């Protein structure tokens, strides 16, 4: 069930009505029912995967909770021995939870890619036979709900909070309908209490939620779905166009991706807010990032935070990297010797983030691109600082900030060739064409109007993005859109809902020859 | 405290640590800074800091970092 369908709006409306009428202690059950209905209508029997994940993390959580309790309640004289015994068992439980979930994720998402890579090798070795290929459908949002669920198990392992004893409630945490298909990847201690609280509907929260969801629909229906037409045309057959049009295709893909993903998250957070539930922020104005590291702090924040807390920190503080650190300090010394282990962990994380997007050489290259640039920036930091001093560049100067933002946009733009071109080699060829054979005249000789969009539509996309950038610029400078609206009259506040609704209706639905194609990130 | 200040200023040149009480909450220190600082602390103070210690409360101020080191010294 797509967020952009009338069925989804009907589901949200019905859930809100039943939720408000239900007794407070049963309201989480209403959310669970709505969530299972949502997933069932979108993926039918693949809802079984949600039960599988919830079941494995539920049982793991209970086992870890019991071991944590044993350790805490042991008499002082036995505490050390019990802790050592429990440590082994706790590690085993968390390992099994990870294997059961990530193992299945690997099979569903990466096995066919692995088989494709291994088959020629086996053939060459004369092993014979054909590696089996999975024909199972990839369940919607599987990476999102699995990462969120494994995060819960690791937190219980770390004794951050006790496990959830009610399976239904944990199932709701795993499957909460606004977020199950494309995140954000929530933390149990932040989201679950709000889901179970069953607070009364509040007019202000309802209004804020509607406004946020409308903003999301604007980004998705008016901007992203329009841009998708041009992107499909160029990327479907890049060989027919010159480098400049290919670059335009990637540029519009950047717009599409941002409108699609951040718009979807706004809808998610808006719908949750209608129920009085505040979800984690997933975007913090990434268009204003001053470096690639800064970009990843602002784009898909919850995935980055997940990688940081559950992968980067443990890896950085692990014994092997600790030993490596000691070695590099002794043998290499200086800043370089100190940061080599951190750089290695950093590279690995961005590599994993790339692969997280899917099983394809393009995503592997994308991870490599981000990991290599960020690691290089880390290793080169002392030189950069020296150059800046020599050139007397003031970090705080406005022109330097603008330069940093444009530089980051350019690096992100180059990375997008890798994720959107049909194949990795095509992406590399397109980058070459963009710089060596741009055929710039294609941008104004009418070629742009043969890509599925009229001049008016291209204008709508660019004007829409200008509005998004203006709003984000206002926020970046500390402005709070909601507070500003709150200070206006009741009439103006309603206009803030009615105008986007009218724009949506006229530009997103009436001119709806662009079929809304679901969200890009739900396939991850 | 002096040794800690030296580690901090070397790891994050340009950051004013004195009087700061929200180094993490205000985004002054990121995950890379934290890992660099922690590696240095473990080396220089000969203490073991685990992943569980990497929470904002332990790194929001110089005093909080010092308190963490003291706690891990046992």
XYZ file of N, CA, C and O in Angstrom, chain A residues 61-154:
376
model
N 15.636 -11.192 23.243
C 15.518 -10.163 24.283
C 15.205 -10.784 25.641
O 15.819 -10.428 26.657
N 14.271 -11.741 25.639
C 13.906 -12.388 26.916
C 15.113 -13.123 27.505
O 15.390 -13.034 28.709
N 15.832 -13.856 26.636
C 17.005 -14.612 27.117
C 18.062 -13.657 27.675
O 18.640 -13.899 28.747
N 18.296 -12.551 26.961
C 19.301 -11.584 27.417
C 18.871 -10.928 28.719
O 19.678 -10.712 29.624
N 17.576 -10.640 28.818
C 17.057 -10.018 30.043
C 17.279 -10.930 31.235
O 17.647 -10.483 32.330
N 17.048 -12.252 31.022
C 17.230 -13.220 32.116
C 18.708 -13.273 32.533
O 19.030 -13.253 33.721
N 19.600 -13.280 31.529
C 21.043 -13.335 31.838
C 21.513 -12.049 32.527
O 22.317 -12.087 33.463
N 20.987 -10.927 32.085
C 21.355 -9.644 32.719
C 20.915 -9.631 34.189
O 21.614 -9.142 35.064
N 19.714 -10.199 34.418
C 19.168 -10.225 35.792
C 20.025 -11.134 36.673
O 20.356 -10.792 37.797
N 20.376 -12.291 36.101
C 21.224 -13.249 36.848
C 22.516 -12.581 37.303
O 22.957 -12.722 38.434
N 23.091 -11.822 36.382
C 24.373 -11.155 36.643
C 24.213 -10.098 37.733
O 25.028 -9.989 38.635
N 23.112 -9.363 37.639
C 22.898 -8.285 38.615
C 22.590 -8.807 39.992
O 22.987 -8.248 41.004
N 21.809 -9.932 40.029
C 21.320 -10.413 41.321
C 22.242 -11.427 41.990
O 21.904 -11.953 43.058
N 23.363 -11.716 41.357
C 24.292 -12.698 41.946
C 24.855 -12.151 43.256
O 25.096 -10.942 43.367
N 25.040 -13.019 44.277
C 25.640 -12.560 45.530
C 27.049 -12.007 45.264
O 27.735 -12.501 44.357
N 27.484 -10.997 46.035
C 28.769 -10.325 45.761
C 29.927 -11.287 45.583
O 30.769 -11.081 44.704
N 29.974 -12.364 46.387
C 31.136 -13.254 46.302
C 31.145 -14.069 45.002
O 32.200 -14.554 44.575
N 29.968 -14.222 44.383
C 29.923 -15.018 43.133
C 29.815 -14.134 41.892
O 29.783 -14.621 40.762
N 29.704 -12.823 42.106
C 29.370 -11.922 41.006
C 30.333 -12.047 39.811
O 29.907 -12.091 38.667
N 31.613 -12.147 40.122
C 32.607 -12.187 39.050
C 32.461 -13.443 38.190
O 32.464 -13.366 36.949
N 32.292 -14.579 38.879
C 32.171 -15.855 38.160
C 30.882 -15.877 37.332
O 30.880 -16.309 36.163
N 29.776 -15.401 37.949
C 28.495 -15.394 37.229
C 28.587 -14.460 36.021
O 28.116 -14.791 34.924
N 29.207 -13.295 36.233
C 29.327 -12.322 35.126
C 30.105 -12.926 33.959
O 29.727 -12.754 32.796
N 31.190 -13.656 34.273
C 32.004 -14.259 33.211
C 31.192 -15.310 32.455
O 31.247 -15.397 31.226
N 30.416 -16.123 33.221
C 29.598 -17.169 32.589
C 28.506 -16.534 31.716
O 28.270 -16.947 30.586
N 27.879 -15.505 32.284
C 26.786 -14.843 31.550
C 27.298 -14.145 30.300
O 26.608 -14.090 29.290
N 28.501 -13.610 30.387
C 29.051 -12.848 29.253
C 29.100 -13.719 27.997
O 28.680 -13.306 26.919
N 29.576 -14.947 28.195
C 29.674 -15.874 27.066
C 28.294 -16.155 26.484
O 28.094 -16.113 25.274
N 27.335 -16.443 27.405
C 25.992 -16.797 26.935
C 25.307 -15.605 26.278
O 24.613 -15.751 25.272
N 25.516 -14.423 26.856
C 24.907 -13.217 26.279
C 25.439 -12.982 24.865
O 24.697 -12.640 23.950
N 26.729 -13.174 24.707
C 27.324 -12.985 23.375
C 26.748 -13.975 22.370
O 26.492 -13.635 21.220
N 26.554 -15.212 22.863
C 26.004 -16.251 21.998
C 24.589 -15.880 21.545
O 24.239 -16.032 20.373
N 23.789 -15.388 22.480
C 22.397 -15.027 22.146
C 22.381 -13.909 21.108
O 21.646 -13.968 20.109
N 23.187 -12.880 21.348
C 23.164 -11.735 20.439
C 23.710 -12.150 19.062
O 23.215 -11.698 18.016
N 24.678 -13.072 19.075
C 25.224 -13.569 17.819
C 24.147 -14.316 17.034
O 23.991 -14.123 15.818
N 23.376 -15.147 17.731
C 22.302 -15.887 17.068
C 21.236 -14.952 16.506
O 20.750 -15.146 15.396
N 20.892 -13.923 17.295
C 19.874 -12.967 16.828
C 20.354 -12.287 15.549
O 19.581 -12.115 14.593
N 21.639 -11.926 15.531
C 22.196 -11.266 14.335
C 22.222 -12.237 13.154
O 21.839 -11.887 12.034
N 22.665 -13.475 13.434
C 22.757 -14.463 12.350
C 21.386 -14.766 11.756
O 21.233 -14.831 10.536
N 20.397 -14.965 12.637
C 19.061 -15.316 12.150
C 18.465 -14.208 11.293
O 17.748 -14.472 10.326
N 18.734 -12.971 11.661
C 18.156 -11.859 10.906
C 19.020 -11.441 9.722
O 18.545 -11.388 8.593
N 20.289 -11.170 9.986
C 21.139 -10.731 8.885
C 21.412 -11.887 7.916
O 21.650 -11.667 6.727
N 21.367 -13.121 8.431
C 21.531 -14.293 7.559
C 20.397 -14.337 6.548
O 20.621 -14.518 5.341
N 19.168 -14.143 7.039
C 18.013 -14.149 6.140
C 18.091 -12.970 5.173
O 17.824 -13.100 3.974
N 18.495 -11.802 5.712
C 18.619 -10.606 4.870
C 19.641 -10.863 3.764
O 19.417 -10.523 2.598
N 20.743 -11.499 4.148
C 21.785 -11.808 3.168
C 21.227 -12.724 2.082
O 21.420 -12.493 0.884
N 20.507 -13.757 2.526
C 19.971 -14.720 1.568
C 19.013 -14.026 0.594
O 19.096 -14.213 -0.618
N 18.106 -13.222 1.143
C 17.087 -12.596 0.298
C 17.660 -11.505 -0.601
O 17.248 -11.338 -1.744
N 18.633 -10.763 -0.059
C 19.079 -9.570 -0.770
C 20.385 -9.775 -1.540
O 20.602 -9.131 -2.562
N 21.244 -10.636 -1.018
C 22.591 -10.710 -1.603
C 22.968 -12.071 -2.178
O 23.999 -12.190 -2.823
N 22.151 -13.106 -1.906
C 22.571 -14.440 -2.334
C 22.703 -14.546 -3.856
O 23.688 -15.066 -4.389
N 21.668 -14.045 -4.578
C 21.699 -14.174 -6.037
C 22.937 -13.496 -6.627
O 23.544 -13.998 -7.575
N 23.313 -12.357 -6.030
C 24.508 -11.632 -6.480
C 25.757 -12.479 -6.224
O 26.630 -12.621 -7.090
N 25.805 -13.097 -5.027
C 26.948 -13.949 -4.683
C 27.031 -15.130 -5.649
O 28.114 -15.463 -6.145
N 25.866 -15.747 -5.899
C 25.848 -16.921 -6.786
C 26.330 -16.536 -8.184
O 27.090 -17.273 -8.828
N 25.880 -15.367 -8.628
C 26.268 -14.878 -9.950
C 27.793 -14.699 -10.032
O 28.413 -14.944 -11.072
N 28.385 -14.259 -8.920
C 29.839 -14.043 -8.893
C 30.592 -15.369 -8.796
O 31.652 -15.544 -9.390
N 30.017 -16.296 -8.005
C 30.721 -17.554 -7.740
C 30.633 -18.543 -8.894
O 31.528 -19.356 -9.097
N 29.512 -18.480 -9.641
C 29.273 -19.492 -10.681
C 30.435 -19.613 -11.683
O 30.934 -20.732 -11.914
N 30.916 -18.493 -12.256
C 32.032 -18.619 -13.206
C 33.275 -19.234 -12.565
O 33.997 -20.013 -13.203
N 33.482 -18.924 -11.294
C 34.639 -19.452 -10.576
C 34.522 -20.971 -10.444
O 35.475 -21.721 -10.695
N 33.298 -21.405 -10.059
C 33.067 -22.849 -9.917
C 33.233 -23.548 -11.259
O 33.801 -24.632 -11.351
N 32.689 -22.891 -12.313
C 32.796 -23.487 -13.648
C 34.269 -23.646 -14.050
O 34.673 -24.658 -14.605
N 35.051 -22.618 -13.743
C 36.473 -22.646 -14.109
C 37.204 -23.749 -13.353
O 38.115 -24.383 -13.866
N 36.777 -23.949 -12.107
C 37.425 -24.990 -11.298
C 36.928 -26.381 -11.670
O 37.371 -27.389 -11.130
N 35.941 -26.377 -12.562
C 35.404 -27.658 -13.015
C 34.540 -28.346 -11.982
O 34.358 -29.563 -12.006
N 33.980 -27.561 -11.060
C 33.159 -28.158 -10.003
C 31.804 -28.622 -10.529
O 31.141 -29.447 -9.932
N 31.387 -28.065 -11.665
C 30.116 -28.469 -12.247
C 28.938 -28.015 -11.414
O 29.092 -27.449 -10.336
N 27.763 -28.286 -11.922
C 26.547 -27.939 -11.170
C 26.231 -26.457 -11.224
O 27.054 -25.638 -11.607
N 25.001 -26.174 -10.878
C 24.505 -24.799 -10.928
C 24.142 -24.352 -9.511
O 23.431 -25.069 -8.801
N 24.674 -23.227 -9.099
C 24.314 -22.730 -7.765
C 22.839 -22.342 -7.775
O 22.351 -21.731 -8.727
N 22.103 -22.702 -6.717
C 20.670 -22.356 -6.696
C 20.469 -20.844 -6.612
O 21.290 -20.131 -6.050
N 19.380 -20.415 -7.219
C 19.063 -18.976 -7.200
C 17.729 -18.789 -6.498
O 16.811 -19.583 -6.680
N 17.640 -17.758 -5.654
C 16.398 -17.517 -4.918
C 15.415 -16.749 -5.796
O 15.799 -15.786 -6.476
N 14.148 -17.199 -5.794
C 13.122 -16.476 -6.536
C 12.160 -15.771 -5.581
O 11.090 -15.321 -5.982
N 12.560 -15.708 -4.304
C 11.680 -15.083 -3.314
C 11.670 -13.566 -3.498
O 12.691 -12.972 -3.838
N 10.512 -12.976 -3.276
C 10.409 -11.523 -3.380
C 11.055 -10.880 -2.167
O 10.978 -11.409 -1.057
N 11.704 -9.749 -2.403
C 12.308 -9.026 -1.280
C 11.180 -8.286 -0.551
O 10.515 -7.437 -1.135
N 10.952 -8.629 0.726
C 9.845 -7.974 1.444
C 10.091 -6.470 1.583
O 11.233 -6.032 1.726
N 9.014 -5.701 1.557
C 9.124 -4.244 1.659
C 9.843 -3.838 2.934
O 9.527 -4.324 4.018
N 10.820 -2.962 2.778
C 11.474 -2.354 3.940
C 12.201 -3.318 4.851
O 12.454 -2.982 6.015
N 12.590 -4.484 4.333
C 13.176 -5.505 5.213
C 14.451 -5.005 5.915
O 14.654 -5.254 7.100
N 15.282 -4.234 5.195
C 16.523 -3.749 5.818
C 16.200 -2.811 6.972
O 16.906 -2.791 7.979
N 15.150 -2.032 6.819
C 14.804 -1.069 7.858
C 14.339 -1.771 9.129
O 14.850 -1.525 10.218
N 13.341 -2.677 8.985
C 12.817 -3.253 10.232
C 13.794 -4.251 10.854
O 13.796 -4.433 12.068
N 14.658 -4.864 10.027
C 15.633 -5.790 10.612
C 16.717 -5.025 11.379
O 17.092 -5.404 12.475
N 17.205 -3.941 10.801
C 18.228 -3.146 11.497
C 17.660 -2.588 12.804
O 18.323 -2.602 13.840
N 16.439 -2.098 12.733
C 15.809 -1.540 13.936
C 15.678 -2.614 15.018
O 15.961 -2.372 16.193
N 15.276 -3.820 14.601
C 15.045 -4.904 15.555
C 16.361 -5.405 16.151
O 16.440 -5.685 17.350
N 17.395 -5.532 15.309
C 18.689 -5.991 15.832
C 19.261 -4.938 16.791
O 19.870 -5.284 17.808
N 19.009 -3.664 16.496
C 19.428 -2.595 17.414
C 18.811 -2.798 18.795
O 19.482 -2.618 19.821
N 17.535 -3.217 18.814
C 16.856 -3.489 20.092
C 17.576 -4.599 20.865
O 17.860 -4.471 22.061
N 17.931 -5.677 20.155
C 18.602 -6.810 20.820
C 19.953 -6.363 21.398
O 20.298 -6.703 22.537
N 20.698 -5.577 20.617
C 22.027 -5.150 21.098
C 21.879 -4.234 22.319
O 22.661 -4.322 23.266
